PDB file of C-alpha atoms in Angstrom:
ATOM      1  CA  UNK A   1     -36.166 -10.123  20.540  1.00 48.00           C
ATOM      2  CA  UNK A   2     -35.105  -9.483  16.862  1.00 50.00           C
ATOM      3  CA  UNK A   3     -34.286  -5.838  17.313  1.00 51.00           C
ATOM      4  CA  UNK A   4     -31.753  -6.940  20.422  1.00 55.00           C
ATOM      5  CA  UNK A   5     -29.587  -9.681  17.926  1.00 56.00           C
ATOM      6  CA  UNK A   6     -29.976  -6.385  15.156  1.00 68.00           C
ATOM      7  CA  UNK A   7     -28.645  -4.020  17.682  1.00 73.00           C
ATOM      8  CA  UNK A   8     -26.297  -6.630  18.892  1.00 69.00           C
ATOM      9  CA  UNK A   9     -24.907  -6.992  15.180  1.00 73.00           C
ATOM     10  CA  UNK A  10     -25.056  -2.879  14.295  1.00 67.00           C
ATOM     11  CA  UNK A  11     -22.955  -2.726  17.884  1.00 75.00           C
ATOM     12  CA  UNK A  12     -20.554  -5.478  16.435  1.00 74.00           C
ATOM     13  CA  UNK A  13     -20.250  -3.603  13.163  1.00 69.00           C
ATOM     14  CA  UNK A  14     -19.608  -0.443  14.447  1.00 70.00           C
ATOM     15  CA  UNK A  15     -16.856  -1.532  16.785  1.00 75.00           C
ATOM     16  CA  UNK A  16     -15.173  -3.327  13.834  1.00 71.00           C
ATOM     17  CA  UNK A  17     -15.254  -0.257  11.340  1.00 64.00           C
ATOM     18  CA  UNK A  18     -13.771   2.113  14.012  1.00 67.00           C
ATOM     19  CA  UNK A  19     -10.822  -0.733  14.991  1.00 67.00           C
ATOM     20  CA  UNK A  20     -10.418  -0.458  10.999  1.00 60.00           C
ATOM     21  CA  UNK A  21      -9.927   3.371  11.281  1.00 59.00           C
ATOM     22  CA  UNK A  22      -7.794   3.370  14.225  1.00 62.00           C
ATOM     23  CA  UNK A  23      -5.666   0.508  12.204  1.00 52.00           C
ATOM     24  CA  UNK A  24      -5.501   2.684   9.175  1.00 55.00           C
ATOM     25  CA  UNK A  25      -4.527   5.682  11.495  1.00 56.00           C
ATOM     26  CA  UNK A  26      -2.502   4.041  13.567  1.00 72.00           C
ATOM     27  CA  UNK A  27       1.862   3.935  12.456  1.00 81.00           C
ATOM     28  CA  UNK A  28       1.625   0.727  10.982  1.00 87.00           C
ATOM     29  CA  UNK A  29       0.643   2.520   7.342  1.00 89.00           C
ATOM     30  CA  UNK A  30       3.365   5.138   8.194  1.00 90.00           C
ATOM     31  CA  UNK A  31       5.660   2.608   9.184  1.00 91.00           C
ATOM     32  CA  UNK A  32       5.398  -0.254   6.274  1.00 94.00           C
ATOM     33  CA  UNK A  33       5.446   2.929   4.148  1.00 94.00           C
ATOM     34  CA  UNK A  34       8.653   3.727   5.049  1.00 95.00           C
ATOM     35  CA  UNK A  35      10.313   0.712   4.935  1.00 95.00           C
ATOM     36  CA  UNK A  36       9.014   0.621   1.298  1.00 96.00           C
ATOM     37  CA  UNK A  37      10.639   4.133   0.657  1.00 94.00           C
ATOM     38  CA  UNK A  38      13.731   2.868   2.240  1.00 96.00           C
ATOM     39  CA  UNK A  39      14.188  -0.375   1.264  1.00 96.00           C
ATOM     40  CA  UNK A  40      17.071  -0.180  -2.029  1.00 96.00           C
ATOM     41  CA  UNK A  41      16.414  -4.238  -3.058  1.00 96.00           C
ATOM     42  CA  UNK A  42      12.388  -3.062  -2.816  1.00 96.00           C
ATOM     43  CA  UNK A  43      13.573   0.147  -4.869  1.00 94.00           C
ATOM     44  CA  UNK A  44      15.298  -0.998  -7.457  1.00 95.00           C
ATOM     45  CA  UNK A  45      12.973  -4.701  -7.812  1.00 96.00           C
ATOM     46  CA  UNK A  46       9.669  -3.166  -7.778  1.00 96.00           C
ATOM     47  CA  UNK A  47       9.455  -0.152  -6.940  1.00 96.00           C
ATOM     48  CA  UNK A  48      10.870   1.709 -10.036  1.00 95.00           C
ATOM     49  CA  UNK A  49       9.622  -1.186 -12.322  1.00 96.00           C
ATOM     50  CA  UNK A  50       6.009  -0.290 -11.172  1.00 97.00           C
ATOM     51  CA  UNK A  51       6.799   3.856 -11.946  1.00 96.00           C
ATOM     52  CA  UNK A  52       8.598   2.477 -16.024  1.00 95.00           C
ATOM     53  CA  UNK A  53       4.869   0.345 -15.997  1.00 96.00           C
ATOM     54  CA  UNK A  54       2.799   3.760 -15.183  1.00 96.00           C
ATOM     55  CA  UNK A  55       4.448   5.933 -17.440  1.00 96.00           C
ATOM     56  CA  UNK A  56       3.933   3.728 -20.186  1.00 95.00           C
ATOM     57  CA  UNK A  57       0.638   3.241 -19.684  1.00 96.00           C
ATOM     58  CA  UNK A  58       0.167   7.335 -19.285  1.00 95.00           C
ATOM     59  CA  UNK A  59       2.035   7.779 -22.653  1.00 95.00           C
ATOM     60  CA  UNK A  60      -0.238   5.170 -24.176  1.00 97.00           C
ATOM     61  CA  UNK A  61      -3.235   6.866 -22.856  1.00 96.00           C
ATOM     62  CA  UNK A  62      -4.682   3.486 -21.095  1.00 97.00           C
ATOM     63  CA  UNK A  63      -3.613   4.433 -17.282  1.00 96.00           C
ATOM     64  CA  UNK A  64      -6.863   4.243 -15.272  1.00 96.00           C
ATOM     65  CA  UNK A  65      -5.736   5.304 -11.956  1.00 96.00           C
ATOM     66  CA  UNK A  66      -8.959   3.237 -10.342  1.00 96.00           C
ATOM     67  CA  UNK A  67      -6.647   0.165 -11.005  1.00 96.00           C
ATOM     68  CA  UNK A  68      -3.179   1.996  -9.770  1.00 97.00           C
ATOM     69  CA  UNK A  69      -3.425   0.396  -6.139  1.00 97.00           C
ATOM     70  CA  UNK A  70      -4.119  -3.315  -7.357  1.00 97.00           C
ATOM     71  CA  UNK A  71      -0.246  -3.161  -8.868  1.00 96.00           C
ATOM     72  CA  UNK A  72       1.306  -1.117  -6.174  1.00 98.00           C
ATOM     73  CA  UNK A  73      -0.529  -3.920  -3.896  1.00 97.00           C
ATOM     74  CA  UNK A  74       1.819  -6.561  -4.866  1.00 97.00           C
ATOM     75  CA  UNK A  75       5.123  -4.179  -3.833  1.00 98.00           C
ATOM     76  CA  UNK A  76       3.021  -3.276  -0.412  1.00 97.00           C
ATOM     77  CA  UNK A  77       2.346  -7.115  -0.277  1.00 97.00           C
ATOM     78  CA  UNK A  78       5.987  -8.282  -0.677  1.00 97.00           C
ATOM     79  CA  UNK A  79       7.112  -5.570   1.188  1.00 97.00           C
ATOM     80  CA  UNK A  80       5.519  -6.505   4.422  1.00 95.00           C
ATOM     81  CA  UNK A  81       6.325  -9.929   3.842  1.00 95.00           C
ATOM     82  CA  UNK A  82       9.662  -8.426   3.947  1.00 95.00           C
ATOM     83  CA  UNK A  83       9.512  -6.668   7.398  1.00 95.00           C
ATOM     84  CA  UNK A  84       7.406  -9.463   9.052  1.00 93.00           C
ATOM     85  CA  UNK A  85      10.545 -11.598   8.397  1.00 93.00           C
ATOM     86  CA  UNK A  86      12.660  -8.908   9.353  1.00 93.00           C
ATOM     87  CA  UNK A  87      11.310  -7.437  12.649  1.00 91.00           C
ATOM     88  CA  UNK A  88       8.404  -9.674  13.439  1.00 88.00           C
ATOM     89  CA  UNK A  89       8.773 -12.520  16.445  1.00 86.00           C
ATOM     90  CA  UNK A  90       7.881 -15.684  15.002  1.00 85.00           C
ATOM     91  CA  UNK A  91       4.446 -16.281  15.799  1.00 87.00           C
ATOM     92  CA  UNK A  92       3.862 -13.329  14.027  1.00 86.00           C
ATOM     93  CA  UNK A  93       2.303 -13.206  10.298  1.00 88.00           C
ATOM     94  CA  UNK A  94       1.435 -10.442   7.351  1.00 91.00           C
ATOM     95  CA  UNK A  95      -1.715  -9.971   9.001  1.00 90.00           C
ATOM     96  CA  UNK A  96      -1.331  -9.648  12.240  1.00 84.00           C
ATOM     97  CA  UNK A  97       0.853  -6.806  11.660  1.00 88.00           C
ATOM     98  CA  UNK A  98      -0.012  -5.704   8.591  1.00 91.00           C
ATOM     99  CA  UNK A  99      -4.060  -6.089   7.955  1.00 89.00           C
ATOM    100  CA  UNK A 100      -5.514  -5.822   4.644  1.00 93.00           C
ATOM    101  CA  UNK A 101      -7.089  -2.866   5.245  1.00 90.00           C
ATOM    102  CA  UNK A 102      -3.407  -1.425   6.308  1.00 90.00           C
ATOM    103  CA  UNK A 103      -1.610  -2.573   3.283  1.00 94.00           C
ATOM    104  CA  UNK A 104      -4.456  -1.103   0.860  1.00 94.00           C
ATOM    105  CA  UNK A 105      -4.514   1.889   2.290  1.00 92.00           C
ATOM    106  CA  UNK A 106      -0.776   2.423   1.887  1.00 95.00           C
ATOM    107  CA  UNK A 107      -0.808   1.449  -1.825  1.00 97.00           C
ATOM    108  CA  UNK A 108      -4.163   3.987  -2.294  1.00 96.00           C
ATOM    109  CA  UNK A 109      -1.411   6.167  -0.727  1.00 95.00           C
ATOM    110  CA  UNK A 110       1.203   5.347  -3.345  1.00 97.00           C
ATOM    111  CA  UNK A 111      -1.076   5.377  -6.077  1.00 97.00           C
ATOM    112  CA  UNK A 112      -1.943   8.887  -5.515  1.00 96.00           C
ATOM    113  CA  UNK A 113       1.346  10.531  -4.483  1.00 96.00           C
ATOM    114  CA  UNK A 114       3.343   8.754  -7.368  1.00 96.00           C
ATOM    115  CA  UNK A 115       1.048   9.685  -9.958  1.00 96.00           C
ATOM    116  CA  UNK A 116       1.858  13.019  -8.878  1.00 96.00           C
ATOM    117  CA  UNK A 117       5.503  12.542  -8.800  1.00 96.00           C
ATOM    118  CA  UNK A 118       4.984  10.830 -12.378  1.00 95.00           C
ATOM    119  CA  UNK A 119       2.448  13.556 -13.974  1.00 93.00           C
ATOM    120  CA  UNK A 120       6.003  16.611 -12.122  1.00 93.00           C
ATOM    121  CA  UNK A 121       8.131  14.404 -14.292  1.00 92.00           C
ATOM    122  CA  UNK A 122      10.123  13.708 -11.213  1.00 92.00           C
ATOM    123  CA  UNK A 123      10.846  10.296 -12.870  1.00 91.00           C
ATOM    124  CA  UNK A 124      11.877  11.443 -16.359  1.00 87.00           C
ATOM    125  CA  UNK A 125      15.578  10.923 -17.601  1.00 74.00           C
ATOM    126  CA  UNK A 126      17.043  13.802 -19.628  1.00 61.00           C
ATOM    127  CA  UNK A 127      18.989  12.723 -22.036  1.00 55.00           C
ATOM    128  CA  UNK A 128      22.639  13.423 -22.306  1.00 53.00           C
ATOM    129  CA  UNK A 129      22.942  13.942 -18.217  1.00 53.00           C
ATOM    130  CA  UNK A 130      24.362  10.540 -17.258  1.00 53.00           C
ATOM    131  CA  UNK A 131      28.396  10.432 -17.128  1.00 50.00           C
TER     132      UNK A 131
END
């Protein structure tokens, strides 16, 4: 009778990691994503605050990229705050649309691809270039 609630639980666990998956497949990381990328009042808040924070803490030496998706949480956080209000009905919250597990994945995602975009100095100013 104990192996049948075990099973029961495994089954339970099993079905909730692959409706994680499918979540984290599924357009809703795509789609928040872009409406990060695309979003100037996101841009110019957060967005470019967050890569000024980074390459400080590069040039400093004290970047540990293991914390990189705890700040780029609060832009994915705000950010589909944003589009709940925006496109969402009203019975409609963060986390229906948006699950945790979503909105972490998507700033993993721009943890990784920015440090990249940092490290190409796609974000660097030359001096002397701005009329």
């Amino acid at each position: 009778h104990i192996q049948t609630i075990n099973d029961m639980e495994l089954q339970k666990m099993v079905r909730a990691h692959q409706f994680i998956n499918e979540a984290l497949d599924s357009d809703a990381v795509n789609e928040l994503h872009a409406y990060i990328m695309n979003d100037e009042d996101l841009y110019r808040r957060q967005f470019m605050p967050i890569i000024a924070n980074l390459q400080r803490k590069i040039k400093k030496g004290v970047y540990n990229h293991e914390m990189a998706p705890k700040l780029w949480s609060y832009l994915v956080d705000n950010a589909a705050r944003k589009y709940v209000k925006e496109f969402g009905s009203p019975n409609q919250d963060v986390k229906d649309m948006f699950p945790k597990e979503v909105r972490q994945e998507i700033a993993k995602k721009l943890a990784d691809q920015e440090l990249e975009k940092i490290k190409d100095g796609e974000y660097d100013v030359v001096k002397g270039t701005i009329s």
